Short mmCIF file of C-alpha atoms in Angstrom, two decimals:
data_model
loop_
_atom_site.label_atom_id
_atom_site.label_comp_id
_atom_site.label_asym_id
_atom_site.label_seq_id
_atom_site.Cartn_x
_atom_site.Cartn_y
_atom_site.Cartn_z
CA UNK I 12 139.09 27.64 52.63
CA UNK I 13 137.09 27.81 49.41
CA UNK I 14 138.14 31.00 47.67
CA UNK I 15 135.81 32.91 45.39
CA UNK I 16 134.75 36.45 44.48
CA UNK I 17 131.46 36.95 42.66
CA UNK I 18 131.89 40.68 42.02
CA UNK I 19 135.10 42.60 41.37
CA UNK I 20 136.37 45.11 38.79
CA UNK I 21 139.73 43.84 37.56
CA UNK I 22 139.70 46.37 34.71
CA UNK I 23 139.93 49.32 37.12
CA UNK I 24 143.42 48.29 38.24
CA UNK I 25 146.49 49.59 36.43
CA UNK I 26 148.16 46.19 36.12
CA UNK I 27 145.22 44.08 34.96
CA UNK I 28 147.29 41.09 33.96
CA UNK I 29 148.82 40.92 37.45
CA UNK I 30 145.32 40.83 38.98
CA UNK I 31 144.29 37.93 36.74
CA UNK I 32 147.54 36.09 37.52
CA UNK I 33 146.90 36.47 41.26
CA UNK I 34 143.36 35.10 40.91
CA UNK I 35 144.60 32.08 38.97
CA UNK I 36 147.55 31.47 41.30
CA UNK I 37 145.27 31.48 44.36
CA UNK I 38 142.64 29.32 42.64
CA UNK I 39 139.97 31.82 43.57
CA UNK I 40 136.85 31.44 41.41
CA UNK I 41 136.10 35.00 40.32
CA UNK I 42 133.50 36.87 38.29
CA UNK I 43 135.09 40.03 36.93
CA UNK I 44 132.32 42.51 36.14
CA UNK I 45 132.50 45.34 33.61
CA UNK I 46 130.64 48.66 33.45
CA UNK I 47 130.06 49.00 29.70
CA UNK I 48 129.68 46.63 26.73
CA UNK I 49 132.63 48.31 24.97
CA UNK I 50 134.81 47.54 28.00
CA UNK I 51 133.68 43.90 28.01
CA UNK I 52 134.39 43.61 24.29
CA UNK I 53 137.83 45.20 24.69
CA UNK I 54 139.00 42.85 27.44
CA UNK I 55 137.36 39.80 25.93
CA UNK I 56 139.61 40.34 22.92
CA UNK I 57 142.69 41.44 24.86
CA UNK I 58 143.03 38.34 27.06
CA UNK I 59 142.78 34.63 26.27
CA UNK I 60 139.99 33.66 28.66
CA UNK I 61 140.11 30.02 27.58
CA UNK I 62 143.42 29.74 29.45
CA UNK I 63 142.00 31.19 32.67
CA UNK I 64 140.51 28.38 34.75
CA UNK I 65 139.21 30.45 37.67
CA UNK I 66 138.22 33.75 36.09
CA UNK I 67 135.09 34.70 34.13
CA UNK I 68 134.37 38.02 32.41
CA UNK I 69 130.89 39.51 32.85
CA UNK I 70 129.05 41.77 30.42
CA UNK I 71 127.83 44.94 32.12
CA UNK I 72 126.06 48.24 31.65
CA UNK I 73 126.31 50.08 34.96
CA UNK I 74 123.19 52.07 35.91
CA UNK I 75 125.21 55.19 36.74
CA UNK I 76 126.52 55.24 33.16
CA UNK I 77 123.25 54.62 31.33
CA UNK I 78 122.39 58.30 30.92
CA UNK I 79 125.59 58.91 28.98
CA UNK I 80 125.90 55.51 27.28
CA UNK I 81 122.29 54.44 26.77
CA UNK I 82 122.97 53.67 23.12
CA UNK I 83 125.26 50.83 24.23
CA UNK I 84 122.21 48.72 25.02
CA UNK I 85 122.32 47.61 21.37
CA UNK I 86 125.94 46.52 21.83
CA UNK I 87 124.94 44.77 25.06
CA UNK I 88 122.28 42.74 23.26
CA UNK I 89 124.72 41.91 20.46
CA UNK I 90 127.33 40.60 22.93
CA UNK I 91 124.86 38.76 25.18
CA UNK I 92 125.36 35.30 23.58
CA UNK I 93 129.09 35.45 24.36
CA UNK I 94 128.83 34.98 28.15
CA UNK I 95 126.58 33.58 30.89
CA UNK I 96 127.84 36.21 33.31
CA UNK I 97 126.07 39.58 33.39
CA UNK I 98 127.15 42.51 35.52
CA UNK I 99 127.29 45.09 36.66
CA UNK I 100 123.68 45.99 35.86
CA UNK I 101 120.72 47.33 37.83
CA UNK I 102 119.47 50.65 39.21
CA UNK I 103 121.02 53.42 41.29
CA UNK I 104 118.71 56.05 42.77
CA UNK I 105 121.32 58.22 44.44
CA UNK I 106 120.35 60.66 41.71
CA UNK I 107 117.23 62.85 42.02
CA UNK I 108 117.00 63.32 38.25
CA UNK I 109 113.71 61.71 37.17
CA UNK I 110 114.76 61.49 33.52
CA UNK I 111 117.96 59.69 34.53
CA UNK I 112 115.95 57.27 36.69
CA UNK I 113 113.60 56.55 33.80
CA UNK I 114 116.55 55.86 31.48
CA UNK I 115 117.99 53.44 34.05
CA UNK I 116 114.66 51.62 34.35
CA UNK I 117 114.21 51.38 30.59
CA UNK I 118 117.72 49.97 30.12
CA UNK I 119 117.44 47.53 33.01
CA UNK I 120 114.05 46.34 31.78
CA UNK I 121 115.56 45.61 28.36
CA UNK I 122 118.45 43.75 30.00
CA UNK I 123 116.08 41.58 32.02
CA UNK I 124 113.94 40.86 28.97
CA UNK I 125 116.89 39.89 26.78
CA UNK I 126 118.60 37.82 29.49
CA UNK I 127 115.36 35.92 30.17
CA UNK I 128 115.43 34.61 26.59
CA UNK I 129 118.55 32.57 27.41
CA UNK I 130 117.33 30.99 30.71
CA UNK I 131 120.89 30.44 32.04
CA UNK I 132 122.23 33.95 32.64
CA UNK I 133 123.82 34.84 35.99
CA UNK I 134 123.20 38.49 36.90
CA UNK I 135 125.12 40.45 39.52
CA UNK I 136 122.83 43.38 40.31
CA UNK I 137 123.32 46.87 41.70
CA UNK I 138 120.25 48.11 43.64
CA UNK I 139 121.36 51.12 45.72
CA UNK I 140 118.27 52.99 47.01
CA UNK I 141 116.30 51.25 44.26
CA UNK I 142 115.67 47.73 45.50
CA UNK I 143 111.88 48.05 45.24
CA UNK I 144 112.01 48.90 41.53
CA UNK I 145 114.70 46.27 40.94
CA UNK I 146 112.43 43.61 42.40
CA UNK I 147 109.47 44.87 40.40
CA UNK I 148 111.35 44.82 37.10
CA UNK I 149 112.80 41.38 37.80
CA UNK I 150 109.46 39.73 38.41
CA UNK I 151 109.37 36.66 36.21
CA UNK I 152 113.13 36.64 35.48
CA UNK I 153 114.17 33.06 34.75
CA UNK I 154 117.94 33.15 35.36
CA UNK I 155 120.09 33.47 38.49
CA UNK I 156 120.08 36.76 40.39
CA UNK I 157 122.79 37.93 42.78
CA UNK I 158 122.08 41.16 44.67
CA UNK I 159 125.50 42.71 45.08
CA UNK I 160 126.26 44.78 48.24
CA UNK I 161 122.57 44.94 49.14
CA UNK I 162 121.77 47.98 51.34
CA UNK I 163 117.99 48.19 51.21
CA UNK I 164 115.18 47.32 53.59
CA UNK I 165 114.79 43.98 55.35
CA UNK I 166 111.27 43.74 53.88
CA UNK I 167 112.59 43.80 50.32
CA UNK I 168 115.46 41.53 51.31
CA UNK I 169 112.96 38.92 52.51
CA UNK I 170 111.05 39.17 49.25
CA UNK I 171 114.26 38.56 47.32
CA UNK I 172 115.01 35.53 49.51
CA UNK I 173 111.52 34.18 48.83
CA UNK I 174 112.18 34.45 45.11
CA UNK I 175 115.38 32.44 45.45
CA UNK I 176 117.87 35.24 44.86
CA UNK I 177 121.42 35.20 46.21
CA UNK I 178 123.35 37.97 47.96
CA UNK I 179 127.05 38.74 47.65
CA UNK I 180 128.53 40.32 50.77
CA UNK I 181 131.85 42.06 51.25
CA UNK I 182 134.08 42.88 54.20
CA UNK I 183 133.03 46.53 54.27
CA UNK I 184 129.42 45.59 54.98
CA UNK I 185 130.60 44.13 58.28
CA UNK I 186 131.97 47.49 59.44
CA UNK I 187 128.59 49.15 60.03
CA UNK I 188 125.61 48.23 62.19
CA UNK I 189 123.18 48.48 59.27
CA UNK I 190 125.46 46.34 57.11
CA UNK I 191 125.71 43.65 59.78
CA UNK I 192 121.93 43.65 60.25
CA UNK I 193 121.50 42.95 56.55
CA UNK I 194 124.18 40.25 56.50
CA UNK I 195 122.71 38.60 59.59
CA UNK I 196 119.29 38.46 57.89
CA UNK I 197 120.54 36.45 54.91
CA UNK I 198 120.28 32.64 55.11
CA UNK I 199 123.68 31.03 54.83
CA UNK I 200 122.55 28.99 51.82
CA UNK I 201 121.91 32.24 49.87
CA UNK I 202 125.23 33.80 50.77
CA UNK I 203 128.07 34.51 48.36
CA UNK I 204 131.30 36.47 48.83
CA UNK I 205 132.42 39.52 46.87
CA UNK I 206 135.18 42.10 47.18
CA UNK I 207 133.74 44.83 44.92
CA UNK I 208 137.40 45.73 44.47
CA UNK I 209 138.73 48.35 44.15
CA UNK I 210 135.81 50.09 45.89
CA UNK I 211 136.25 48.48 49.32
CA UNK I 212 138.78 49.22 52.05
CA UNK I 213 142.09 47.51 51.57
CA UNK I 214 141.51 46.88 47.87
CA UNK I 215 141.91 50.39 46.50
CA UNK I 216 145.45 50.11 45.14
CA UNK I 217 146.10 46.40 44.87
CA UNK I 218 143.76 43.43 44.70
CA UNK I 219 144.23 40.87 47.47
CA UNK I 220 142.20 37.64 47.52
CA UNK I 221 142.71 37.43 51.29
CA UNK I 222 139.92 39.98 51.78
CA UNK I 223 137.63 37.01 52.38
CA UNK I 224 139.42 36.03 55.60
CA UNK I 225 137.43 38.67 57.53
CA UNK I 226 134.17 37.37 56.09
CA UNK I 227 134.95 33.78 57.00
CA UNK I 228 135.93 34.88 60.50
CA UNK I 229 132.66 36.78 60.96
CA UNK I 230 130.49 33.85 59.95
CA UNK I 231 132.45 31.37 62.01
CA UNK I 232 131.82 33.56 65.04
CA UNK I 233 128.24 34.69 64.41
CA UNK I 234 126.82 31.50 62.90
CA UNK I 235 128.99 29.20 65.00
CA UNK I 236 130.12 27.22 61.96
CA UNK I 237 133.65 25.83 61.72
CA UNK I 238 135.76 26.72 58.72
CA UNK I 239 135.55 23.30 57.07
CA UNK I 240 131.74 23.31 57.11
CA UNK I 241 131.56 26.98 56.13
CA UNK I 242 133.89 26.41 53.21
CA UNK I 243 131.70 23.53 52.03
CA UNK I 244 128.55 25.68 52.30
CA UNK I 245 130.10 28.48 50.27
CA UNK I 246 131.40 26.01 47.69
CA UNK I 247 127.94 24.49 47.30
CA UNK I 248 126.31 27.92 47.02
CA UNK I 249 128.73 28.89 44.29
CA UNK I 250 128.23 25.61 42.47
CA UNK I 251 124.45 26.05 42.66
CA UNK I 252 124.51 29.29 40.68
CA UNK I 253 126.59 27.64 37.95
CA UNK I 254 124.19 24.76 37.32
#
């Protein structure tokens, strides 16, 4: 089984070093996202990432924090040359505050603009109740886009597929009818795996790379693909985003 996790928050666990050691021990290729540039900068300096073969640190500015930390966009731009991996970024419209929504859009628009200058950035994107505006703001983006835990309409999902975007799915999406409908609508060659730990069931207190067993099992059953072939497909998908 090819092990990988394109979206998890190692920094939200108490024993962060233990999480990184588990990832490396299990040879699970992992993108560890952050929620603020200051957090990215802190952990970039705290750990020797050159010694971690399977783990990459992503630079993030979470949409739910932009209202309070909007000034960190300058820090984000300053740190941008230090990594190819960007996340968690995007929009979150669970708020009804129009000023907050505008701040999110302004910040995300700047992120897209700055990332497009580099051509090779890999973005893991939050789009809860905001997928239409996410797609609008990303029009013309020249890097790689991964829609993390997508929960929007099938119409917007199909537009994202047409643009060549990827989707990272987690085990919790498989627990609801609406989640399964979304997962079943994604072509297997655009599929990636995430845990979104510690925000998913079973990952709250301790990170466990075996979360992906349920996802493999689901696809083997629903897509009628054996584990060897499925592992190869996932490996190729992951390699594609790193080219």
